[in-house]
């Protein structure tokens, strides 16, 4: 059972489309992970600032 040119073109196009979708999903996943890291960093910095301010206020008494 061999593929003719049109069938091969359809198969190749479908395979390329699926591969492109996978690459897009991987890129979105990497972007989401990067965004989560940035959000975690911002949260950590905010928490450290609150803790530092709390310590500063406590030491002023």
mmCIF file of C-alpha atoms in Angstrom:
data_model
loop_
_atom_site.group_PDB
_atom_site.id
_atom_site.type_symbol
_atom_site.label_atom_id
_atom_site.label_comp_id
_atom_site.label_asym_id
_atom_site.label_seq_id
_atom_site.Cartn_x
_atom_site.Cartn_y
_atom_site.Cartn_z
ATOM 1 C CA UNK A 1 0.000 0.000 0.000
ATOM 2 C CA UNK A 2 1.828 3.062 -1.226
ATOM 3 C CA UNK A 3 0.775 6.658 -0.941
ATOM 4 C CA UNK A 4 0.284 8.711 -4.042
ATOM 5 C CA UNK A 5 1.555 12.278 -4.194
ATOM 6 C CA UNK A 6 -1.702 13.868 -3.041
ATOM 7 C CA UNK A 7 -2.083 11.488 -0.092
ATOM 8 C CA UNK A 8 1.529 12.081 0.888
ATOM 9 C CA UNK A 9 1.019 15.843 0.694
ATOM 10 C CA UNK A 10 -2.088 15.611 2.897
ATOM 11 C CA UNK A 11 -0.288 13.397 5.405
ATOM 12 C CA UNK A 12 2.753 15.683 5.470
ATOM 13 C CA UNK A 13 0.575 18.775 5.901
ATOM 14 C CA UNK A 14 -1.352 17.136 8.742
ATOM 15 C CA UNK A 15 1.863 16.043 10.427
ATOM 16 C CA UNK A 16 3.378 19.515 10.053
ATOM 17 C CA UNK A 17 0.206 21.081 11.475
ATOM 18 C CA UNK A 18 0.259 18.744 14.491
ATOM 19 C CA UNK A 19 3.941 19.494 15.044
ATOM 20 C CA UNK A 20 3.288 23.229 14.859
ATOM 21 C CA UNK A 21 0.452 22.891 17.383
ATOM 22 C CA UNK A 22 2.796 21.022 19.725
ATOM 23 C CA UNK A 23 5.427 23.732 19.382
ATOM 24 C CA UNK A 24 2.847 26.433 20.097
ATOM 25 C CA UNK A 25 1.632 24.561 23.181
ATOM 26 C CA UNK A 26 5.207 24.123 24.408
ATOM 27 C CA UNK A 27 5.888 27.826 23.888
ATOM 28 C CA UNK A 28 2.731 28.766 25.796
ATOM 29 C CA UNK A 29 3.688 26.403 28.612
ATOM 30 C CA UNK A 30 7.175 27.920 28.850
ATOM 31 C CA UNK A 31 5.656 31.406 28.848
ATOM 32 C CA UNK A 32 3.225 30.415 31.600
ATOM 33 C CA UNK A 33 6.045 28.979 33.705
ATOM 34 C CA UNK A 34 8.079 32.151 33.219
ATOM 35 C CA UNK A 35 5.094 34.284 34.211
ATOM 36 C CA UNK A 36 4.512 32.169 37.318
ATOM 37 C CA UNK A 37 8.168 32.607 38.285
ATOM 38 C CA UNK A 38 7.892 36.369 37.897
ATOM 39 C CA UNK A 39 4.675 36.420 39.941
ATOM 40 C CA UNK A 40 6.312 34.313 42.660
ATOM 41 C CA UNK A 41 9.313 36.660 42.711
ATOM 42 C CA UNK A 42 7.042 39.706 43.013
ATOM 43 C CA UNK A 43 5.106 38.017 45.822
ATOM 44 C CA UNK A 44 8.351 37.181 47.631
ATOM 45 C CA UNK A 45 9.608 40.747 47.306
ATOM 46 C CA UNK A 46 6.278 42.119 48.531
ATOM 47 C CA UNK A 47 6.294 39.747 51.498
ATOM 48 C CA UNK A 48 9.875 40.709 52.369
ATOM 49 C CA UNK A 49 8.931 44.383 52.252
ATOM 50 C CA UNK A 50 5.969 43.788 54.570
ATOM 51 C CA UNK A 51 8.151 41.797 56.954
ATOM 52 C CA UNK A 52 10.849 44.470 56.908
ATOM 53 C CA UNK A 53 8.290 47.203 57.581
ATOM 54 C CA UNK A 54 6.761 45.158 60.403
ATOM 55 C CA UNK A 55 10.197 44.666 61.970
ATOM 56 C CA UNK A 56 10.999 48.359 61.545
ATOM 57 C CA UNK A 57 7.758 49.394 63.235
ATOM 58 C CA UNK A 58 8.223 46.844 66.022
ATOM 59 C CA UNK A 59 11.749 48.072 66.722
ATOM 60 C CA UNK A 60 10.603 51.685 66.977
ATOM 61 C CA UNK A 61 8.571 50.930 70.121
#
